[in-house]
């Protein structure tokens, strides 16, 4: 067992001052038990806690750190930019440069608006879809996480095609009723919602690679293309929430990987290289409805902040190196195969879902995990918690929930992957003993 005295005392101090001791709920380790590690520094593939324990990190700040932590060129760029001022609240040239890069990399984006988080991107894109279509309702999928704006905090009711119930206190029921939900991969449920709400649905928002129930795979019947076709037929917009999978499963995100063109795309995480940036963009005709060009209001004091723009530029420009994604994906596959082999050797039933450089290993008897109810009903969440803590003791930092994705970075070496596989082997053997 590693010594974590300072993290324990920091957590006690933080709990007095912050709800749950944290500023974002899952960091509190509630579903896995144990003490959240307070981090002191991060470099490359590693993080160090305040007790100086070192971990190989597969969280990567929940996705942004695709180049590894504190990449020297990103740090240098941010330092240089900071010398010229931290924030202007006025236009700067770095915004044009990052906008051009985003337009060049993401196939469907012609015009883009920068915001400060993924939540801001999705809530603004939803407002824009409503403003553009003049309709109020929208469809999201069970288990799809699109940030914490009111309308998105709704899960499915008992049936596939039911009106939503709010998932959080404080979300008005009347507002949540505008959120319609369907199971992921279930095109008939989507058709039924359009049939029952003719001319009232502004958009479908979907994570084209769901990552917030653990990574889920598309079924092979062209689900995303079917969503595209239904939106075209019904006069609704298709929004891809690529906050997690954008710049992660390929340079142009999931839309490029799967060859489907959404009307609007939401971005976050990697686009800011570790600083707070989100963005939404898409067809010019739609984006011109945003204020001050059009009537849909959206604004931000720190939006387009020069430091954040520079971190994004330094990060995105490095993703275009030949072979970058192929190498990242190959390394991810090697890790996933090694972890599954370790589970098999230890007699622990497990399956994995992987898309590009994101993956989840699920502890389950199922032959495949295909939707969020597979996770809640058929995955051994208790075992996940014990595995997670055993891996911490082995010096490997995974996301503290079975419902999350793990992320590979360009800084993870073959030796890191071998060390992770060996650590998992020891952790599993210990847990089975
Ligand atoms: C798919 C998706 N959309 C939106 C968000 C919200 O982004 P943020 O946490 O930056 O507000 C997240 C965050 O994890 C996400 O994974």
mmCIF file of N, CA and C in Angstrom, residues 88-174:
data_model
loop_
_atom_site.group_PDB
_atom_site.id
_atom_site.type_symbol
_atom_site.label_atom_id
_atom_site.label_comp_id
_atom_site.label_asym_id
_atom_site.label_seq_id
_atom_site.Cartn_x
_atom_site.Cartn_y
_atom_site.Cartn_z
ATOM 1 N N UNK A 88 -7.852 39.661 -23.089
ATOM 2 C CA UNK A 88 -8.153 40.987 -23.637
ATOM 3 C C UNK A 88 -9.649 41.307 -23.607
ATOM 4 N N UNK A 89 -10.490 40.275 -23.682
ATOM 5 C CA UNK A 89 -11.922 40.535 -23.845
ATOM 6 C C UNK A 89 -12.179 41.311 -25.131
ATOM 7 N N UNK A 90 -11.297 41.122 -26.078
ATOM 8 C CA UNK A 90 -11.385 41.770 -27.394
ATOM 9 C C UNK A 90 -10.766 40.788 -28.380
ATOM 10 N N UNK A 91 -11.025 40.944 -29.674
ATOM 11 C CA UNK A 91 -10.501 39.952 -30.622
ATOM 12 C C UNK A 91 -8.973 39.890 -30.619
ATOM 13 N N UNK A 92 -8.435 38.690 -30.865
ATOM 14 C CA UNK A 92 -6.986 38.558 -31.051
ATOM 15 C C UNK A 92 -6.729 37.597 -32.214
ATOM 16 N N UNK A 93 -5.519 37.670 -32.771
ATOM 17 C CA UNK A 93 -5.233 36.905 -33.988
ATOM 18 C C UNK A 93 -5.173 35.406 -33.732
ATOM 19 N N UNK A 94 -4.861 35.020 -32.485
ATOM 20 C CA UNK A 94 -4.811 33.580 -32.191
ATOM 21 C C UNK A 94 -6.174 32.911 -32.419
ATOM 22 N N UNK A 95 -7.256 33.667 -32.237
ATOM 23 C CA UNK A 95 -8.598 33.113 -32.488
ATOM 24 C C UNK A 95 -8.767 32.742 -33.966
ATOM 25 N N UNK A 96 -8.245 33.594 -34.838
ATOM 26 C CA UNK A 96 -8.350 33.310 -36.277
ATOM 27 C C UNK A 96 -7.535 32.055 -36.607
ATOM 28 N N UNK A 97 -6.326 31.991 -36.027
ATOM 29 C CA UNK A 97 -5.452 30.845 -36.326
ATOM 30 C C UNK A 97 -6.076 29.532 -35.864
ATOM 31 N N UNK A 98 -6.634 29.527 -34.647
ATOM 32 C CA UNK A 98 -7.219 28.267 -34.158
ATOM 33 C C UNK A 98 -8.499 27.947 -34.936
ATOM 34 N N UNK A 99 -9.283 28.964 -35.260
ATOM 35 C CA UNK A 99 -10.505 28.729 -36.043
ATOM 36 C C UNK A 99 -10.154 28.107 -37.397
ATOM 37 N N UNK A 100 -9.108 28.624 -38.028
ATOM 38 C CA UNK A 100 -8.710 28.080 -39.337
ATOM 39 C C UNK A 100 -8.296 26.618 -39.200
ATOM 40 N N UNK A 101 -7.557 26.317 -38.141
ATOM 41 C CA UNK A 101 -7.096 24.943 -37.930
ATOM 42 C C UNK A 101 -8.286 24.008 -37.708
ATOM 43 N N UNK A 102 -9.259 24.465 -36.924
ATOM 44 C CA UNK A 102 -10.435 23.634 -36.650
ATOM 45 C C UNK A 102 -11.222 23.403 -37.946
ATOM 46 N N UNK A 103 -11.393 24.464 -38.732
ATOM 47 C CA UNK A 103 -12.120 24.345 -40.003
ATOM 48 C C UNK A 103 -11.371 23.398 -40.949
ATOM 49 N N UNK A 104 -10.057 23.483 -40.958
ATOM 50 C CA UNK A 104 -9.267 22.600 -41.824
ATOM 51 C C UNK A 104 -9.349 21.143 -41.381
ATOM 52 N N UNK A 105 -9.434 20.916 -40.067
ATOM 53 C CA UNK A 105 -9.357 19.532 -39.574
ATOM 54 C C UNK A 105 -10.717 18.844 -39.494
ATOM 55 N N UNK A 106 -11.756 19.562 -39.133
ATOM 56 C CA UNK A 106 -13.059 18.913 -38.883
ATOM 57 C C UNK A 106 -13.950 19.095 -40.117
ATOM 58 N N UNK A 107 -14.271 17.987 -40.814
ATOM 59 C CA UNK A 107 -14.874 18.102 -42.145
ATOM 60 C C UNK A 107 -16.120 18.966 -42.217
ATOM 61 N N UNK A 108 -17.016 18.909 -41.232
ATOM 62 C CA UNK A 108 -18.316 19.582 -41.381
ATOM 63 C C UNK A 108 -18.297 21.039 -40.923
ATOM 64 N N UNK A 109 -17.195 21.481 -40.336
ATOM 65 C CA UNK A 109 -17.199 22.830 -39.746
ATOM 66 C C UNK A 109 -16.723 23.880 -40.757
ATOM 67 N N UNK A 110 -17.614 24.825 -41.047
ATOM 68 C CA UNK A 110 -17.269 25.950 -41.928
ATOM 69 C C UNK A 110 -17.032 27.224 -41.130
ATOM 70 N N UNK A 111 -17.782 27.346 -40.049
ATOM 71 C CA UNK A 111 -17.671 28.524 -39.170
ATOM 72 C C UNK A 111 -17.737 28.005 -37.737
ATOM 73 N N UNK A 112 -16.948 28.598 -36.848
ATOM 74 C CA UNK A 112 -16.861 28.065 -35.480
ATOM 75 C C UNK A 112 -16.963 29.199 -34.461
ATOM 76 N N UNK A 113 -17.522 28.905 -33.297
ATOM 77 C CA UNK A 113 -17.558 29.865 -32.171
ATOM 78 C C UNK A 113 -16.858 29.199 -30.994
ATOM 79 N N UNK A 114 -15.876 29.885 -30.397
ATOM 80 C CA UNK A 114 -15.182 29.343 -29.225
ATOM 81 C C UNK A 114 -15.899 29.724 -27.940
ATOM 82 N N UNK A 115 -15.947 28.769 -27.031
ATOM 83 C CA UNK A 115 -16.504 28.982 -25.695
ATOM 84 C C UNK A 115 -15.489 28.427 -24.691
ATOM 85 N N UNK A 116 -15.911 28.201 -23.435
ATOM 86 C CA UNK A 116 -14.926 27.845 -22.407
ATOM 87 C C UNK A 116 -15.001 26.414 -21.881
ATOM 88 N N UNK A 117 -15.983 25.649 -22.348
ATOM 89 C CA UNK A 117 -16.099 24.269 -21.869
ATOM 90 C C UNK A 117 -16.979 23.483 -22.830
ATOM 91 N N UNK A 118 -16.966 22.161 -22.668
ATOM 92 C CA UNK A 118 -17.853 21.321 -23.467
ATOM 93 C C UNK A 118 -19.314 21.612 -23.159
ATOM 94 N N UNK A 119 -19.599 21.867 -21.883
ATOM 95 C CA UNK A 119 -20.973 22.183 -21.488
ATOM 96 C C UNK A 119 -21.491 23.409 -22.226
ATOM 97 N N UNK A 120 -20.651 24.428 -22.277
ATOM 98 C CA UNK A 120 -21.071 25.645 -22.991
ATOM 99 C C UNK A 120 -21.280 25.362 -24.472
ATOM 100 N N UNK A 121 -20.445 24.490 -25.028
ATOM 101 C CA UNK A 121 -20.568 24.178 -26.464
ATOM 102 C C UNK A 121 -21.903 23.488 -26.752
ATOM 103 N N UNK A 122 -22.247 22.483 -25.939
ATOM 104 C CA UNK A 122 -23.480 21.732 -26.223
ATOM 105 C C UNK A 122 -24.720 22.572 -25.941
ATOM 106 N N UNK A 123 -24.705 23.326 -24.856
ATOM 107 C CA UNK A 123 -25.914 24.101 -24.551
ATOM 108 C C UNK A 123 -26.128 25.200 -25.588
ATOM 109 N N UNK A 124 -25.031 25.740 -26.111
ATOM 110 C CA UNK A 124 -25.150 26.784 -27.130
ATOM 111 C C UNK A 124 -25.590 26.180 -28.466
ATOM 112 N N UNK A 125 -25.067 25.005 -28.787
ATOM 113 C CA UNK A 125 -25.466 24.353 -30.046
ATOM 114 C C UNK A 125 -26.947 24.002 -30.012
ATOM 115 N N UNK A 126 -27.429 23.579 -28.843
ATOM 116 C CA UNK A 126 -28.857 23.252 -28.713
ATOM 117 C C UNK A 126 -29.709 24.520 -28.910
ATOM 118 N N UNK A 127 -29.278 25.615 -28.290
ATOM 119 C CA UNK A 127 -30.024 26.873 -28.466
ATOM 120 C C UNK A 127 -30.039 27.269 -29.946
ATOM 121 N N UNK A 128 -28.899 27.099 -30.596
ATOM 122 C CA UNK A 128 -28.804 27.461 -32.016
ATOM 123 C C UNK A 128 -29.736 26.579 -32.858
ATOM 124 N N UNK A 129 -29.762 25.285 -32.562
ATOM 125 C CA UNK A 129 -30.644 24.377 -33.322
ATOM 126 C C UNK A 129 -32.101 24.780 -33.128
ATOM 127 N N UNK A 130 -32.439 25.152 -31.899
ATOM 128 C CA UNK A 130 -33.815 25.595 -31.627
ATOM 129 C C UNK A 130 -34.105 26.912 -32.358
ATOM 130 N N UNK A 131 -33.147 27.818 -32.311
ATOM 131 C CA UNK A 131 -33.338 29.114 -32.973
ATOM 132 C C UNK A 131 -33.437 28.957 -34.480
ATOM 133 N N UNK A 132 -32.668 28.022 -35.028
ATOM 134 C CA UNK A 132 -32.631 27.838 -36.485
ATOM 135 C C UNK A 132 -33.904 27.178 -36.997
ATOM 136 N N UNK A 133 -34.389 26.183 -36.244
ATOM 137 C CA UNK A 133 -35.555 25.419 -36.716
ATOM 138 C C UNK A 133 -36.870 26.004 -36.205
ATOM 139 N N UNK A 134 -36.822 26.810 -35.159
ATOM 140 C CA UNK A 134 -38.051 27.303 -34.549
ATOM 141 C C UNK A 134 -38.810 26.207 -33.809
ATOM 142 N N UNK A 135 -38.097 25.144 -33.412
ATOM 143 C CA UNK A 135 -38.726 24.037 -32.673
ATOM 144 C C UNK A 135 -38.072 23.903 -31.295
ATOM 145 N N UNK A 136 -38.784 23.345 -30.339
ATOM 146 C CA UNK A 136 -38.287 23.311 -28.955
ATOM 147 C C UNK A 136 -37.761 21.958 -28.482
ATOM 148 N N UNK A 137 -38.320 20.854 -29.020
ATOM 149 C CA UNK A 137 -37.933 19.541 -28.477
ATOM 150 C C UNK A 137 -36.650 19.040 -29.138
ATOM 151 N N UNK A 138 -35.975 18.138 -28.458
ATOM 152 C CA UNK A 138 -34.807 17.503 -29.092
ATOM 153 C C UNK A 138 -34.655 16.089 -28.556
ATOM 154 N N UNK A 139 -33.864 15.308 -29.274
ATOM 155 C CA UNK A 139 -33.630 13.903 -28.877
ATOM 156 C C UNK A 139 -32.179 13.735 -28.435
ATOM 157 N N UNK A 140 -32.013 13.060 -27.296
ATOM 158 C CA UNK A 140 -30.698 12.580 -26.880
ATOM 159 C C UNK A 140 -30.810 11.086 -26.584
ATOM 160 N N UNK A 141 -29.669 10.424 -26.394
ATOM 161 C CA UNK A 141 -29.704 8.987 -26.169
ATOM 162 C C UNK A 141 -29.419 8.631 -24.713
ATOM 163 N N UNK A 142 -30.000 7.532 -24.281
ATOM 164 C CA UNK A 142 -29.814 7.067 -22.902
ATOM 165 C C UNK A 142 -28.316 6.975 -22.591
ATOM 166 N N UNK A 143 -27.942 7.542 -21.497
ATOM 167 C CA UNK A 143 -26.533 7.438 -21.096
ATOM 168 C C UNK A 143 -25.653 8.460 -21.790
ATOM 169 N N UNK A 144 -26.163 9.169 -22.768
ATOM 170 C CA UNK A 144 -25.364 10.199 -23.439
ATOM 171 C C UNK A 144 -25.154 11.360 -22.489
ATOM 172 N N UNK A 145 -23.899 11.767 -22.283
ATOM 173 C CA UNK A 145 -23.616 12.918 -21.426
ATOM 174 C C UNK A 145 -23.197 14.084 -22.319
ATOM 175 N N UNK A 146 -23.887 15.184 -22.155
ATOM 176 C CA UNK A 146 -23.589 16.357 -22.981
ATOM 177 C C UNK A 146 -23.333 17.571 -22.097
ATOM 178 N N UNK A 147 -22.674 17.357 -20.964
ATOM 179 C CA UNK A 147 -22.448 18.452 -20.035
ATOM 180 C C UNK A 147 -23.648 18.610 -19.121
ATOM 181 N N UNK A 148 -23.594 19.657 -18.271
ATOM 182 C CA UNK A 148 -24.561 19.714 -17.174
ATOM 183 C C UNK A 148 -25.642 20.770 -17.355
ATOM 184 N N UNK A 149 -25.856 21.271 -18.587
ATOM 185 C CA UNK A 149 -26.963 22.209 -18.783
ATOM 186 C C UNK A 149 -28.289 21.479 -18.553
ATOM 187 N N UNK A 150 -29.285 22.233 -18.079
ATOM 188 C CA UNK A 150 -30.548 21.633 -17.617
ATOM 189 C C UNK A 150 -31.132 20.585 -18.569
ATOM 190 N N UNK A 151 -31.295 20.947 -19.835
ATOM 191 C CA UNK A 151 -32.014 20.067 -20.761
ATOM 192 C C UNK A 151 -31.342 18.730 -20.999
ATOM 193 N N UNK A 152 -30.040 18.660 -20.725
ATOM 194 C CA UNK A 152 -29.316 17.405 -20.995
ATOM 195 C C UNK A 152 -29.335 16.455 -19.800
ATOM 196 N N UNK A 153 -29.765 16.952 -18.635
ATOM 197 C CA UNK A 153 -29.727 16.104 -17.435
ATOM 198 C C UNK A 153 -31.011 15.282 -17.328
ATOM 199 N N UNK A 154 -31.255 14.536 -18.376
ATOM 200 C CA UNK A 154 -32.472 13.737 -18.461
ATOM 201 C C UNK A 154 -32.097 12.364 -18.989
ATOM 202 N N UNK A 155 -32.614 11.328 -18.332
ATOM 203 C CA UNK A 155 -32.372 9.987 -18.866
ATOM 204 C C UNK A 155 -33.707 9.424 -19.334
ATOM 205 N N UNK A 156 -33.693 8.214 -19.858
ATOM 206 C CA UNK A 156 -34.925 7.630 -20.376
ATOM 207 C C UNK A 156 -35.867 7.284 -19.239
ATOM 208 N N UNK A 157 -37.161 7.315 -19.521
ATOM 209 C CA UNK A 157 -38.131 6.754 -18.590
ATOM 210 C C UNK A 157 -38.185 5.255 -18.810
ATOM 211 N N UNK A 158 -39.325 4.658 -18.472
ATOM 212 C CA UNK A 158 -39.376 3.200 -18.559
ATOM 213 C C UNK A 158 -39.396 2.715 -20.007
ATOM 214 N N UNK A 159 -40.030 3.446 -20.878
ATOM 215 C CA UNK A 159 -40.056 3.012 -22.267
ATOM 216 C C UNK A 159 -39.009 3.741 -23.077
ATOM 217 N N UNK A 160 -38.798 3.256 -24.321
ATOM 218 C CA UNK A 160 -37.783 3.892 -25.147
ATOM 219 C C UNK A 160 -38.251 5.275 -25.601
ATOM 220 N N UNK A 161 -39.506 5.411 -25.864
ATOM 221 C CA UNK A 161 -39.990 6.637 -26.488
ATOM 222 C C UNK A 161 -40.822 7.471 -25.527
ATOM 223 N N UNK A 162 -40.289 7.695 -24.354
ATOM 224 C CA UNK A 162 -41.069 8.433 -23.357
ATOM 225 C C UNK A 162 -40.521 9.829 -23.174
ATOM 226 N N UNK A 163 -41.316 10.694 -22.610
ATOM 227 C CA UNK A 163 -40.803 11.991 -22.216
ATOM 228 C C UNK A 163 -39.862 11.818 -21.038
ATOM 229 N N UNK A 164 -38.863 12.735 -20.975
ATOM 230 C CA UNK A 164 -37.853 12.571 -19.938
ATOM 231 C C UNK A 164 -38.282 13.055 -18.574
ATOM 232 N N UNK A 165 -37.607 12.529 -17.593
ATOM 233 C CA UNK A 165 -37.699 12.996 -16.213
ATOM 234 C C UNK A 165 -36.356 13.617 -15.883
ATOM 235 N N UNK A 166 -36.318 14.720 -15.150
ATOM 236 C CA UNK A 166 -35.007 15.280 -14.828
ATOM 237 C C UNK A 166 -34.187 14.334 -13.955
ATOM 238 N N UNK A 167 -32.876 14.314 -14.217
ATOM 239 C CA UNK A 167 -31.930 13.453 -13.519
ATOM 240 C C UNK A 167 -31.332 14.143 -12.312
ATOM 241 N N UNK A 168 -31.542 15.438 -12.222
ATOM 242 C CA UNK A 168 -30.934 16.249 -11.168
ATOM 243 C C UNK A 168 -32.014 17.110 -10.540
ATOM 244 N N UNK A 169 -31.910 17.294 -9.236
ATOM 245 C CA UNK A 169 -32.776 18.287 -8.609
ATOM 246 C C UNK A 169 -32.476 19.651 -9.232
ATOM 247 N N UNK A 170 -33.481 20.476 -9.289
ATOM 248 C CA UNK A 170 -33.262 21.828 -9.802
ATOM 249 C C UNK A 170 -33.555 21.986 -11.278
ATOM 250 N N UNK A 171 -33.824 20.873 -11.962
ATOM 251 C CA UNK A 171 -34.201 20.973 -13.372
ATOM 252 C C UNK A 171 -35.732 20.953 -13.439
ATOM 253 N N UNK A 172 -36.336 22.036 -13.924
ATOM 254 C CA UNK A 172 -37.804 22.075 -13.940
ATOM 255 C C UNK A 172 -38.385 20.965 -14.811
ATOM 256 N N UNK A 173 -39.405 20.295 -14.293
ATOM 257 C CA UNK A 173 -40.062 19.228 -15.050
ATOM 258 C C UNK A 173 -40.544 19.696 -16.412
ATOM 259 N N UNK A 174 -41.100 20.896 -16.433
ATOM 260 C CA UNK A 174 -41.641 21.387 -17.694
ATOM 261 C C UNK A 174 -40.553 21.557 -18.748
#
